[in-house]
PDB file of C-alpha atoms and ligand atoms in Angstrom:
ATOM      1  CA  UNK C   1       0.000   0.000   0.000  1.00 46.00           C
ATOM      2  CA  UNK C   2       1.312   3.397  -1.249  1.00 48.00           C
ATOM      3  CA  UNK C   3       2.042   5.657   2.170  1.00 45.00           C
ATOM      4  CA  UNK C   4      -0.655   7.758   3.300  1.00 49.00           C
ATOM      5  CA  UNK C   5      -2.688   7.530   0.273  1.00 53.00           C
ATOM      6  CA  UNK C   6      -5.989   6.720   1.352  1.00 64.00           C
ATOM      7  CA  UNK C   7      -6.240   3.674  -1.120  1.00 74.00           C
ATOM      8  CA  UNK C   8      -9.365   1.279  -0.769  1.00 88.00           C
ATOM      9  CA  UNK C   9      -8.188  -0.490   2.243  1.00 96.00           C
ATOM     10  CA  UNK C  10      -9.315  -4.273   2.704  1.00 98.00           C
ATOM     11  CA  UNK C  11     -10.152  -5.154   6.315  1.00 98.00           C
ATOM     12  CA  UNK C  12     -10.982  -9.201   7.266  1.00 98.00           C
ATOM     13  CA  UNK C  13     -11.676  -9.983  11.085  1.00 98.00           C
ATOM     14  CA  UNK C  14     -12.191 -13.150  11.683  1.00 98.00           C
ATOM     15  CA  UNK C  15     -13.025 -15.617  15.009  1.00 98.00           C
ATOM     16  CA  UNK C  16     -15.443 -17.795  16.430  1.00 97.00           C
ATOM     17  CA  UNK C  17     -18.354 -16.441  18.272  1.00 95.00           C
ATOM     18  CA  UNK C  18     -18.783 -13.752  20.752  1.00 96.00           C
ATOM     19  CA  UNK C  19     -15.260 -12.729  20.188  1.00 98.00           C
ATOM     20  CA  UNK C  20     -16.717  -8.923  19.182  1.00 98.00           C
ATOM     21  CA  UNK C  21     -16.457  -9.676  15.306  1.00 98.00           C
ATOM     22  CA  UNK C  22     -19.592  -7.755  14.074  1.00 98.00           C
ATOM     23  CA  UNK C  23     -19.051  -5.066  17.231  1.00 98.00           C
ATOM     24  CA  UNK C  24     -15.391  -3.900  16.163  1.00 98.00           C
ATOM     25  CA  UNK C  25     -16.549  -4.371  12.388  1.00 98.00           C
ATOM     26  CA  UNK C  26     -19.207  -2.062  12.392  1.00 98.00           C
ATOM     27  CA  UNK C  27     -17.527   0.617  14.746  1.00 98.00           C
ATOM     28  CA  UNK C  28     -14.313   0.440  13.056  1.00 98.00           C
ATOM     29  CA  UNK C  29     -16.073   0.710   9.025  1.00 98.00           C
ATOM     30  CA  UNK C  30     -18.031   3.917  10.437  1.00 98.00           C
ATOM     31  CA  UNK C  31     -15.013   5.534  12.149  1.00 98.00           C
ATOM     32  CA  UNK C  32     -13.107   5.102   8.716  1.00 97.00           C
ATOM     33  CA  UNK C  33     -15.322   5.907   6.473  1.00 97.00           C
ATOM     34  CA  UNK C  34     -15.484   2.128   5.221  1.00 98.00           C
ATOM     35  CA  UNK C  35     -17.938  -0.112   3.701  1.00 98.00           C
ATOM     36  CA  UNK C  36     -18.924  -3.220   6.417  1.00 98.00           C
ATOM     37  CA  UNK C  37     -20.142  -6.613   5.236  1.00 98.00           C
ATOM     38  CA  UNK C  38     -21.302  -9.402   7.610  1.00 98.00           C
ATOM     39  CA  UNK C  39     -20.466 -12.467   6.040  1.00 98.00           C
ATOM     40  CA  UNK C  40     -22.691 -14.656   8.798  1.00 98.00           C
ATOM     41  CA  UNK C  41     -25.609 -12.844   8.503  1.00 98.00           C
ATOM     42  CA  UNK C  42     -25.310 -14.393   4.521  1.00 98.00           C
ATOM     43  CA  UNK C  43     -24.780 -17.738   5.771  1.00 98.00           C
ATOM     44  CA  UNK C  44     -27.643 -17.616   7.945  1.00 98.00           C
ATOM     45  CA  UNK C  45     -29.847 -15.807   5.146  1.00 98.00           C
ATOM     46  CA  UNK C  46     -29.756 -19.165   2.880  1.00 98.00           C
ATOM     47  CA  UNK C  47     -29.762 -21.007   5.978  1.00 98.00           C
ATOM     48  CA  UNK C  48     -33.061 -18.938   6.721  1.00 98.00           C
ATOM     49  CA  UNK C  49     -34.336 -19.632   2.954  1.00 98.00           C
ATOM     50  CA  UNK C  50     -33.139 -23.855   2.981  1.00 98.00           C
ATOM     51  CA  UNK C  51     -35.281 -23.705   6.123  1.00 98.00           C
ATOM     52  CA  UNK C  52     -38.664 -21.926   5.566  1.00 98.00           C
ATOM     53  CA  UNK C  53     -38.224 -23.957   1.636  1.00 98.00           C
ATOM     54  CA  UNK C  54     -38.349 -27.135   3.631  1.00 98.00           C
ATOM     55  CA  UNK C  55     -35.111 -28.490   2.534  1.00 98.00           C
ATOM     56  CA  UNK C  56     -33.776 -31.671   4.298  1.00 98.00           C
ATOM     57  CA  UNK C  57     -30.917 -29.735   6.527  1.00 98.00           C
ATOM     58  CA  UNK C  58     -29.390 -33.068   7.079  1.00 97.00           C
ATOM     59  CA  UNK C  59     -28.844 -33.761   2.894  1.00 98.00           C
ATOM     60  CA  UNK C  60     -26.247 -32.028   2.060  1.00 98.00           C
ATOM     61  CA  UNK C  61     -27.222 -32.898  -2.088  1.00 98.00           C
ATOM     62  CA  UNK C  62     -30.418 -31.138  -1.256  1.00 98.00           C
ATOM     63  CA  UNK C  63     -28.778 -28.145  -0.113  1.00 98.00           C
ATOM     64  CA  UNK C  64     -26.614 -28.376  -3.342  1.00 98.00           C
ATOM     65  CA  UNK C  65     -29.089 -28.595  -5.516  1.00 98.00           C
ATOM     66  CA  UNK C  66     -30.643 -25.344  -4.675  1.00 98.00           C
ATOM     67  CA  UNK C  67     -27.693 -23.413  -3.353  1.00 98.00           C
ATOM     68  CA  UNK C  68     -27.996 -21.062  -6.154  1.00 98.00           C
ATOM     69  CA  UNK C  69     -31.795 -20.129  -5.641  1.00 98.00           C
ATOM     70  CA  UNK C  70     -32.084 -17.503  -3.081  1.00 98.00           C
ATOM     71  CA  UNK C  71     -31.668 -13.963  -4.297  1.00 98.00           C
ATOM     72  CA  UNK C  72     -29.456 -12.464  -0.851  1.00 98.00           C
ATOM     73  CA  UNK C  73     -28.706  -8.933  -1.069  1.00 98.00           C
ATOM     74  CA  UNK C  74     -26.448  -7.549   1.863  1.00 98.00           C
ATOM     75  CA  UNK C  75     -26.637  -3.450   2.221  1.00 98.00           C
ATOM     76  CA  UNK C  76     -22.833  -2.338   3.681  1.00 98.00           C
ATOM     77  CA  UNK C  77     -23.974   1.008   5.291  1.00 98.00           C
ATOM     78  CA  UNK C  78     -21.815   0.019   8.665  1.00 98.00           C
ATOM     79  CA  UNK C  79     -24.333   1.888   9.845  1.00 98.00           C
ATOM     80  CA  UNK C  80     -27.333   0.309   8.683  1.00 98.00           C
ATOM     81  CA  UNK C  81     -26.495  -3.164   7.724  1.00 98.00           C
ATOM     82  CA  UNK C  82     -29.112  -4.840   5.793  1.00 98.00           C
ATOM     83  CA  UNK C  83     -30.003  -8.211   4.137  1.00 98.00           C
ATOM     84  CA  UNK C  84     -32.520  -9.972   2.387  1.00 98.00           C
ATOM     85  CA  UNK C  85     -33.792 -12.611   0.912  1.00 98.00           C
ATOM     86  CA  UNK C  86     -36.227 -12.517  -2.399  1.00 98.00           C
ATOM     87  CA  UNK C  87     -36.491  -9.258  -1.188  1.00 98.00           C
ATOM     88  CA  UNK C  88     -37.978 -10.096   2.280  1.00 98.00           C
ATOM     89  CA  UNK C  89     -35.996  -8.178   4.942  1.00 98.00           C
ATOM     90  CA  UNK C  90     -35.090 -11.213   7.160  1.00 98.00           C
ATOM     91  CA  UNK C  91     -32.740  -9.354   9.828  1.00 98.00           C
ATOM     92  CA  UNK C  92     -34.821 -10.631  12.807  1.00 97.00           C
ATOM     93  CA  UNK C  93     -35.687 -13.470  10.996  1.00 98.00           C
ATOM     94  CA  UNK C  94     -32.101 -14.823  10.820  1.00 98.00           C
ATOM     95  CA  UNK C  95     -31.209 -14.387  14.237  1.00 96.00           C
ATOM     96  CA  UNK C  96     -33.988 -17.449  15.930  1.00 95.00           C
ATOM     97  CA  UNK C  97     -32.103 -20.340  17.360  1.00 93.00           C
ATOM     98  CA  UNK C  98     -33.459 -22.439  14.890  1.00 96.00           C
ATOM     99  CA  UNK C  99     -31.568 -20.867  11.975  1.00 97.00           C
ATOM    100  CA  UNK C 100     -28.539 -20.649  14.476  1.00 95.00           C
ATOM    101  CA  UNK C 101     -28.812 -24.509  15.130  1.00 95.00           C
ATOM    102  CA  UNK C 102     -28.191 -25.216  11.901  1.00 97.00           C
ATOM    103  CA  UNK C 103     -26.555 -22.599   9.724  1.00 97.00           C
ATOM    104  CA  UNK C 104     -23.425 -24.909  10.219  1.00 96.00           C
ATOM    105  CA  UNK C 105     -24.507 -27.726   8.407  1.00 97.00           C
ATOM    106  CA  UNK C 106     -25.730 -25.267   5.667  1.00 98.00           C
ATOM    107  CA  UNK C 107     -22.436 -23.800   5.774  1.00 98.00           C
ATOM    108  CA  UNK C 108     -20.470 -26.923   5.503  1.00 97.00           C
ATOM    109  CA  UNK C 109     -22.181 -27.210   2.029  1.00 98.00           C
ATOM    110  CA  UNK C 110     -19.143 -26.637  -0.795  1.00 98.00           C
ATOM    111  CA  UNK C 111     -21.586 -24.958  -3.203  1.00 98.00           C
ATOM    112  CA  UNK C 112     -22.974 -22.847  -0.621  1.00 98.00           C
ATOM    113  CA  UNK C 113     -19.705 -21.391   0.192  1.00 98.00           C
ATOM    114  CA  UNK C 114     -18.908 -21.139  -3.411  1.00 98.00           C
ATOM    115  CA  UNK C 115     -21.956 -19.053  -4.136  1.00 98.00           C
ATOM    116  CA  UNK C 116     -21.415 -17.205  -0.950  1.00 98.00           C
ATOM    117  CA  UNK C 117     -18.238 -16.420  -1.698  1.00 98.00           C
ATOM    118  CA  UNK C 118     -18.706 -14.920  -4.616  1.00 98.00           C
ATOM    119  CA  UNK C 119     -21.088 -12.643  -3.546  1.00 98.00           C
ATOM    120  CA  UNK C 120     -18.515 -11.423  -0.726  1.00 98.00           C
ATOM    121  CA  UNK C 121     -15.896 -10.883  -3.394  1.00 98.00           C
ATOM    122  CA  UNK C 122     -18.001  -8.690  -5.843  1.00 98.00           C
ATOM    123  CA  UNK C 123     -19.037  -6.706  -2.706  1.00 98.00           C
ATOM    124  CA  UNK C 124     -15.649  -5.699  -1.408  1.00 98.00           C
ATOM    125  CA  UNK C 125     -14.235  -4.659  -5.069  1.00 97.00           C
ATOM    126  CA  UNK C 126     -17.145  -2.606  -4.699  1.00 97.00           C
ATOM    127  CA  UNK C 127     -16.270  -0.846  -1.794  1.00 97.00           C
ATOM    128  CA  UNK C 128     -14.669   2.405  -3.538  1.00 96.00           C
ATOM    129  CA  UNK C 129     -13.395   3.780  -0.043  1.00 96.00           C
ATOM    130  CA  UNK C 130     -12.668   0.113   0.984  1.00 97.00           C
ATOM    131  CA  UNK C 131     -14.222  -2.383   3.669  1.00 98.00           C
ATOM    132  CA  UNK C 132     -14.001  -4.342   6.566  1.00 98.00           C
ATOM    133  CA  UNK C 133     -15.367  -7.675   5.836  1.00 98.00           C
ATOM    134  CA  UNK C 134     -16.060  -9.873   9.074  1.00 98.00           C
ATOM    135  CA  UNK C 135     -16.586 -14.132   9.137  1.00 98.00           C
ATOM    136  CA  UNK C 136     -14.609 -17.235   9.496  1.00 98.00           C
ATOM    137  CA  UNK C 137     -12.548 -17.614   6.778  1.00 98.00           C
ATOM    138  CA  UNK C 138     -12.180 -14.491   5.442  1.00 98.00           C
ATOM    139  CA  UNK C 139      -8.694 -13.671   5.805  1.00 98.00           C
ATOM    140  CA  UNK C 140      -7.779 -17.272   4.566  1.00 98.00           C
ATOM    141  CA  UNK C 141      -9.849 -18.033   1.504  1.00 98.00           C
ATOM    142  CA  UNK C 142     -12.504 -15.244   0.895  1.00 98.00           C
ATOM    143  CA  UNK C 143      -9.894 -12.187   0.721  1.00 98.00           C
ATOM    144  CA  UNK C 144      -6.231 -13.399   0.960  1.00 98.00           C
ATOM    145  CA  UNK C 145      -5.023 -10.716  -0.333  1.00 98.00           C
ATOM    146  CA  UNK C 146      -6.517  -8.076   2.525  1.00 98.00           C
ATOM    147  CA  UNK C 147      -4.435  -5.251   3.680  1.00 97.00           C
ATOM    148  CA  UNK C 148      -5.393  -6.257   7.434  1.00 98.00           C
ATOM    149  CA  UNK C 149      -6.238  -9.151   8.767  1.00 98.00           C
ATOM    150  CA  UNK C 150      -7.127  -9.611  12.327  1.00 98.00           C
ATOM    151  CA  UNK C 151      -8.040 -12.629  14.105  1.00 98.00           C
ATOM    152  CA  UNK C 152      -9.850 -12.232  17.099  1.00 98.00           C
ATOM    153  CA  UNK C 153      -9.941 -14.895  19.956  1.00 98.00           C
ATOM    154  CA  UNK C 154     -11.743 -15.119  23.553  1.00 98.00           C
ATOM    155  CA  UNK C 155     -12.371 -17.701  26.548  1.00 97.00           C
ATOM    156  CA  UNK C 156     -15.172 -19.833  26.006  1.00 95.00           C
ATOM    157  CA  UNK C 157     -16.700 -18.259  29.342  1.00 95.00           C
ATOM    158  CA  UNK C 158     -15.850 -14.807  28.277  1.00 96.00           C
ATOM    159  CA  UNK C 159     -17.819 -15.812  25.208  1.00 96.00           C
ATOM    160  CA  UNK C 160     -20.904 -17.139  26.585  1.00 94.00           C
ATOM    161  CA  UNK C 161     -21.175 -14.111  28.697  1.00 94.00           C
ATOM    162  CA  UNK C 162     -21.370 -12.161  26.129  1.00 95.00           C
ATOM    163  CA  UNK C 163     -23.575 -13.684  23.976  1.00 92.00           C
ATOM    164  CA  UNK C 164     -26.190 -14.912  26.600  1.00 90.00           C
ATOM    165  CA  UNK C 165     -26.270 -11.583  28.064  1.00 88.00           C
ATOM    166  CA  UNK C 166     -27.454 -10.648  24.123  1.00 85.00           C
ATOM    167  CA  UNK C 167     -29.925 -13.532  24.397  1.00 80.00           C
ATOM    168  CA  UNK C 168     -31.676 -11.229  27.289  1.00 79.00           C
ATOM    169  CA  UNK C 169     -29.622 -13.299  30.197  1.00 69.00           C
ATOM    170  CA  UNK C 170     -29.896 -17.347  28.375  1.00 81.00           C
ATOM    171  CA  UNK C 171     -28.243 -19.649  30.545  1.00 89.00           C
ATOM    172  CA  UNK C 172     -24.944 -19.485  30.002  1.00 89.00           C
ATOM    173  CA  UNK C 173     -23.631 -22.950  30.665  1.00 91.00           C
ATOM    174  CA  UNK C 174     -26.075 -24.208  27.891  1.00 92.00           C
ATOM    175  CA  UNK C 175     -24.702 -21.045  25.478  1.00 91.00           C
ATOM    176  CA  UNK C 176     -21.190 -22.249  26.385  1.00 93.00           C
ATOM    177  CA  UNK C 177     -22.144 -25.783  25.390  1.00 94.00           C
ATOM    178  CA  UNK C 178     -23.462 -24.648  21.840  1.00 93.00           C
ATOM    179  CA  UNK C 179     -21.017 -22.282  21.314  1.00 93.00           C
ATOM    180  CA  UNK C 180     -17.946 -24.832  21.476  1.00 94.00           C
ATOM    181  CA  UNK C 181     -20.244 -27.043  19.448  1.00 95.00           C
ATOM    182  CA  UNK C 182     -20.643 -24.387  16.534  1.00 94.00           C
ATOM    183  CA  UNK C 183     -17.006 -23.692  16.698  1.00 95.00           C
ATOM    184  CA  UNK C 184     -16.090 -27.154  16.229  1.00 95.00           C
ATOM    185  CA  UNK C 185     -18.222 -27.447  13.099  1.00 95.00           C
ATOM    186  CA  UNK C 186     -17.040 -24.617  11.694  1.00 95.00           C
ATOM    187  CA  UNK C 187     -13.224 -25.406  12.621  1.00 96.00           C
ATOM    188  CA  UNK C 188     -13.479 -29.118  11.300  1.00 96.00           C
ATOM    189  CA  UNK C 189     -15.285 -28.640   8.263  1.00 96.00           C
ATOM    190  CA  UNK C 190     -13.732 -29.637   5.014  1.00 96.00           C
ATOM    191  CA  UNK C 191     -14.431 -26.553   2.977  1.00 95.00           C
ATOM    192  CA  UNK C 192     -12.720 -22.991   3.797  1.00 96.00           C
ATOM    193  CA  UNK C 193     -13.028 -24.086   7.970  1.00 96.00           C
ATOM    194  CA  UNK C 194     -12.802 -21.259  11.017  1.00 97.00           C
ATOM    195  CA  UNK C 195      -9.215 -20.650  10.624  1.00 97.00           C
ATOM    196  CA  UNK C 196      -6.607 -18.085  11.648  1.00 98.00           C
ATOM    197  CA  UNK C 197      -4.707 -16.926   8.594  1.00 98.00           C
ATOM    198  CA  UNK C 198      -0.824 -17.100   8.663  1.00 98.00           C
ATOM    199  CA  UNK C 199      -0.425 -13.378   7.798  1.00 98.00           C
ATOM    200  CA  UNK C 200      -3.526 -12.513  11.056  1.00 98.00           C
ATOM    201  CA  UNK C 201      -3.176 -10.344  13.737  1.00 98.00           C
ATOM    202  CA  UNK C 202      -4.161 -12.166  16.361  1.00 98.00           C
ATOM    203  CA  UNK C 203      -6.363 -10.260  19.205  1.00 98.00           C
ATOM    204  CA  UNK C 204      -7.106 -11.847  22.463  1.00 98.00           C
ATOM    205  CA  UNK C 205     -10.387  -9.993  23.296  1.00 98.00           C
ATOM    206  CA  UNK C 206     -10.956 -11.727  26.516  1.00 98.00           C
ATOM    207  CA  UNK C 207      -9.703  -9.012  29.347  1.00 98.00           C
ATOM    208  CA  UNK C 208     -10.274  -5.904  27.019  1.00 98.00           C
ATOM    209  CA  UNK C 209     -13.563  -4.099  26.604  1.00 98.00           C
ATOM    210  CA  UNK C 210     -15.458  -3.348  23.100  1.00 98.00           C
ATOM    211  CA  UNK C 211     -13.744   0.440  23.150  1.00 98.00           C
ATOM    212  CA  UNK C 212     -10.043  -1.206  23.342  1.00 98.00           C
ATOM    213  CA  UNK C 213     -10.212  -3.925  20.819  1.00 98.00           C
ATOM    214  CA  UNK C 214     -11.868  -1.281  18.528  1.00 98.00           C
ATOM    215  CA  UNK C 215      -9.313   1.433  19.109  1.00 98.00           C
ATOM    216  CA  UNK C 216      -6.572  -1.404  18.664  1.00 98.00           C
ATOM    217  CA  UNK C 217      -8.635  -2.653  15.180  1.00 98.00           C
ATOM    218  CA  UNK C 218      -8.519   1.149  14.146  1.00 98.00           C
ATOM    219  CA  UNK C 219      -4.584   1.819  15.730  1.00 98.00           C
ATOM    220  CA  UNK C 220      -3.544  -1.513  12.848  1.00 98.00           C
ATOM    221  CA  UNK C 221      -5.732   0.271   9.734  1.00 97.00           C
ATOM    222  CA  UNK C 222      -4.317   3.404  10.256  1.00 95.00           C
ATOM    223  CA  UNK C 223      -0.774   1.939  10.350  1.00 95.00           C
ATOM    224  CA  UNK C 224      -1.551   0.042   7.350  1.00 93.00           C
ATOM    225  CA  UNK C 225      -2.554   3.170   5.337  1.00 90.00           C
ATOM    226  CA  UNK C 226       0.616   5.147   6.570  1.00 89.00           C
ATOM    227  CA  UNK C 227       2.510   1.821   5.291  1.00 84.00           C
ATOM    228  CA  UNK C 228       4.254   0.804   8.269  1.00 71.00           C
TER     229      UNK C 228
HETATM  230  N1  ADP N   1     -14.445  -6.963  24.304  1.00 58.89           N
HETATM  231  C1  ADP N   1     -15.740  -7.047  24.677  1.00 58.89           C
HETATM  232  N2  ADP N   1     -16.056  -6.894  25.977  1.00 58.89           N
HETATM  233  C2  ADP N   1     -17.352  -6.982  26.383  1.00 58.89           C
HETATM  234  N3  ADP N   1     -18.411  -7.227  25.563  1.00 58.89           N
HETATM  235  C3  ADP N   1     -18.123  -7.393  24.249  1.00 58.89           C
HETATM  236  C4  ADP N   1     -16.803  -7.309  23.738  1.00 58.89           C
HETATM  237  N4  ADP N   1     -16.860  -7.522  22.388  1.00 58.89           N
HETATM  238  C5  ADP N   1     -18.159  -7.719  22.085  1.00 58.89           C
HETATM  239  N5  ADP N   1     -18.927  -7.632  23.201  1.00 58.89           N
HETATM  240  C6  ADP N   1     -20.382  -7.839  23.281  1.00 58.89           C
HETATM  241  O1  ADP N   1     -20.590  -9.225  23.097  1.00 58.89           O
HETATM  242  C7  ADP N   1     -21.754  -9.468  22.266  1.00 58.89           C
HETATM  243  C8  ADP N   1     -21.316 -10.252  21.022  1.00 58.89           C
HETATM  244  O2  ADP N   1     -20.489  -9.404  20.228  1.00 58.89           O
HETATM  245  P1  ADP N   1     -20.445  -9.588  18.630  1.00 58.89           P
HETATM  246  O3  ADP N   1     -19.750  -8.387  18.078  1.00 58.89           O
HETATM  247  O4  ADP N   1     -21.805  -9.920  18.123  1.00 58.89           O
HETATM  248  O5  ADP N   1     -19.509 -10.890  18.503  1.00 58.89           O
HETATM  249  P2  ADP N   1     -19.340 -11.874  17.228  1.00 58.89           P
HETATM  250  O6  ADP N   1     -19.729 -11.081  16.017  1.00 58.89           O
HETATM  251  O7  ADP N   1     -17.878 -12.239  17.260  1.00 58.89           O
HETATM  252  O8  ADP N   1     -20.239 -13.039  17.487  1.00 58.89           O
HETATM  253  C9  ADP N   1     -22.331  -8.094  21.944  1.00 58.89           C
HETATM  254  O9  ADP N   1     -23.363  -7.809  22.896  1.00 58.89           O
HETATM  255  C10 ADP N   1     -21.151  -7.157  22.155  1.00 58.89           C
HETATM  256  O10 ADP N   1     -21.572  -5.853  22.532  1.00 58.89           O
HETATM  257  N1  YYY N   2     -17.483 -16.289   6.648  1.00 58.89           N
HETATM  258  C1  YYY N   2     -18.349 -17.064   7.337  1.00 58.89           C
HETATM  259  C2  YYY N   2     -19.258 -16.483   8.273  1.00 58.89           C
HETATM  260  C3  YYY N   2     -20.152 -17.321   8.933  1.00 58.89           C
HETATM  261  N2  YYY N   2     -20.143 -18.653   8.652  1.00 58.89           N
HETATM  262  C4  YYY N   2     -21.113 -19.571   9.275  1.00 58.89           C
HETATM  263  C5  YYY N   2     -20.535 -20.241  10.502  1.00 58.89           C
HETATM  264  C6  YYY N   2     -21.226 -19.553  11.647  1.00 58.89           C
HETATM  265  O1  YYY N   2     -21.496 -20.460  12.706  1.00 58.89           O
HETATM  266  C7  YYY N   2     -22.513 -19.053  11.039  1.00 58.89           C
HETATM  267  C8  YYY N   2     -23.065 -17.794  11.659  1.00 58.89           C
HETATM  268  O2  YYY N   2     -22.050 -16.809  11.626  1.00 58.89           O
HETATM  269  P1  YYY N   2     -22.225 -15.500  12.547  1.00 58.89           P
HETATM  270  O3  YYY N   2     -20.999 -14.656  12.322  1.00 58.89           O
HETATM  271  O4  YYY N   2     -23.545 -14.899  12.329  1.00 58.89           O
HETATM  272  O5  YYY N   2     -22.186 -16.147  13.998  1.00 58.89           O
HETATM  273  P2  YYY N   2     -21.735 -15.387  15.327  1.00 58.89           P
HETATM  274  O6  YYY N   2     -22.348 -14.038  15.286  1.00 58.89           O
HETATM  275  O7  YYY N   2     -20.227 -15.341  15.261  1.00 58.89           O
HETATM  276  O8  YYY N   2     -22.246 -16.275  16.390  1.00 58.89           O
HETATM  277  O9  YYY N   2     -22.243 -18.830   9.661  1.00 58.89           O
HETATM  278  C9  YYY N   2     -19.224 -19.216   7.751  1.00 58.89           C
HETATM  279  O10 YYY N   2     -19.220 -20.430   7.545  1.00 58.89           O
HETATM  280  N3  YYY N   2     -18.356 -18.401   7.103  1.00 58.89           N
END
């Protein structure tokens, strides 16, 4: 990257859940003037869609077959995320523990990722100010070529805390539980898994509050664009 020319910069933050992905994403995109794009919400869109189309979840050939179906359009406003599906705004919609149970298995799903994936790559060369993109396996297969990539981490507990205490105060011990459980599919999977990339900075989230890890996410762009 040229120093201190404000090219299109190319953000991927990656990590398993409740590490702060879509947090730090969104608050680091608006303070930069950057596109955002939340890669799970699009996983969990055509999970949403295979679901309410009555697709066998457990038949993976199925989920094949009509990978390609579903219009899903993301909006990248870091400010006003969107996505839908056929035009139905399914923001809520995505976010039920049923879709959550099983937007792994949808995930796992080669075409799906294909497809997926190639919406995520027309929407960051899209991004004429640049983006921060924010999944699983961003930074390793998605964008490999992204001026940043962070990888952030966190303790299972720290984790569950956070994410039950979204859930309007679940019970954390079973969010733990299916938490490790989601991370595990997404880790072990055959196709582009939960990974850290090589080139990642990693970012142990677990002591620091939301306000550090995004000052610390914003501290590494602004480096990047000076071309340290
Ligand atoms: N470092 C942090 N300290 C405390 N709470 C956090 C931190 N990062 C994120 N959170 C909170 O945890 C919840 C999950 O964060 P989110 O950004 O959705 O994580 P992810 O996208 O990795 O699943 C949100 O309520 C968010 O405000
Ligand atoms: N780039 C991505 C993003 C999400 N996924 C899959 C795997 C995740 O369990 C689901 C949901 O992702 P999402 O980021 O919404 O989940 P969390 O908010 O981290 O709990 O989608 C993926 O396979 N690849």
């Amino acid at each position: 990257m040229e120093n201190g020319a404000a090219q299109p910069v190319i953000v991927a933050i990656d990590g398993p859940s409740g590490t702060g992905k879509s947090s730090t994403s969104k608050a680091v995109a608006a303070q930069l003037g950057l596109s955002y794009l939340d890669t799970g919400a699009q996983y969990r869109a055509i999970t949403w869609w295979m679901v309410t189309s009555g697709i066998d979840i457990e038949d993976p050939t199925a989920i094949a077959a009509v990978a390609g179906k579903p219009e899903i359009v993301s909006g990248t406003d870091p400010l006003d995320p969107t996505i839908s599906v056929d035009g139905t705004d399914v923001a809520a919609a995505i976010r039920t523990q049923e879709v959550t149970s099983q937007v792994s298995a949808v995930s796992a799903v080669p075409e799906v990722r294909s497809r997926i994936t190639e919406l995520q790559r027309s929407l960051a060369a899209a991004a004429e100010q640049g983006i921060v993109v924010e999944g699983r396996d961003i930074g390793t297969t998605v964008l490999p070529d992204a001026d940043l990539k962070v990888f952030l981490t966190a303790s299972a507990e720290a984790r569950a805390a956070r994410r039950s205490g979204e859930l309007k105060g679940a019970d954390v011990a079973a969010t733990r539980e299916a938490l490790i459980k989601r991370d595990a599919a997404d880790s072990s999977r055959k196709t582009s898994p939960l990974a850290k990339a090589d080139d990642a900075v990693e970012v142990d989230t677990t002591e620091l509050t939301l306000a550090q890890v995004i000052e610390c996410v914003v501290t590494l762009v602004e480096e990047k664009r000076a071309g340290k």
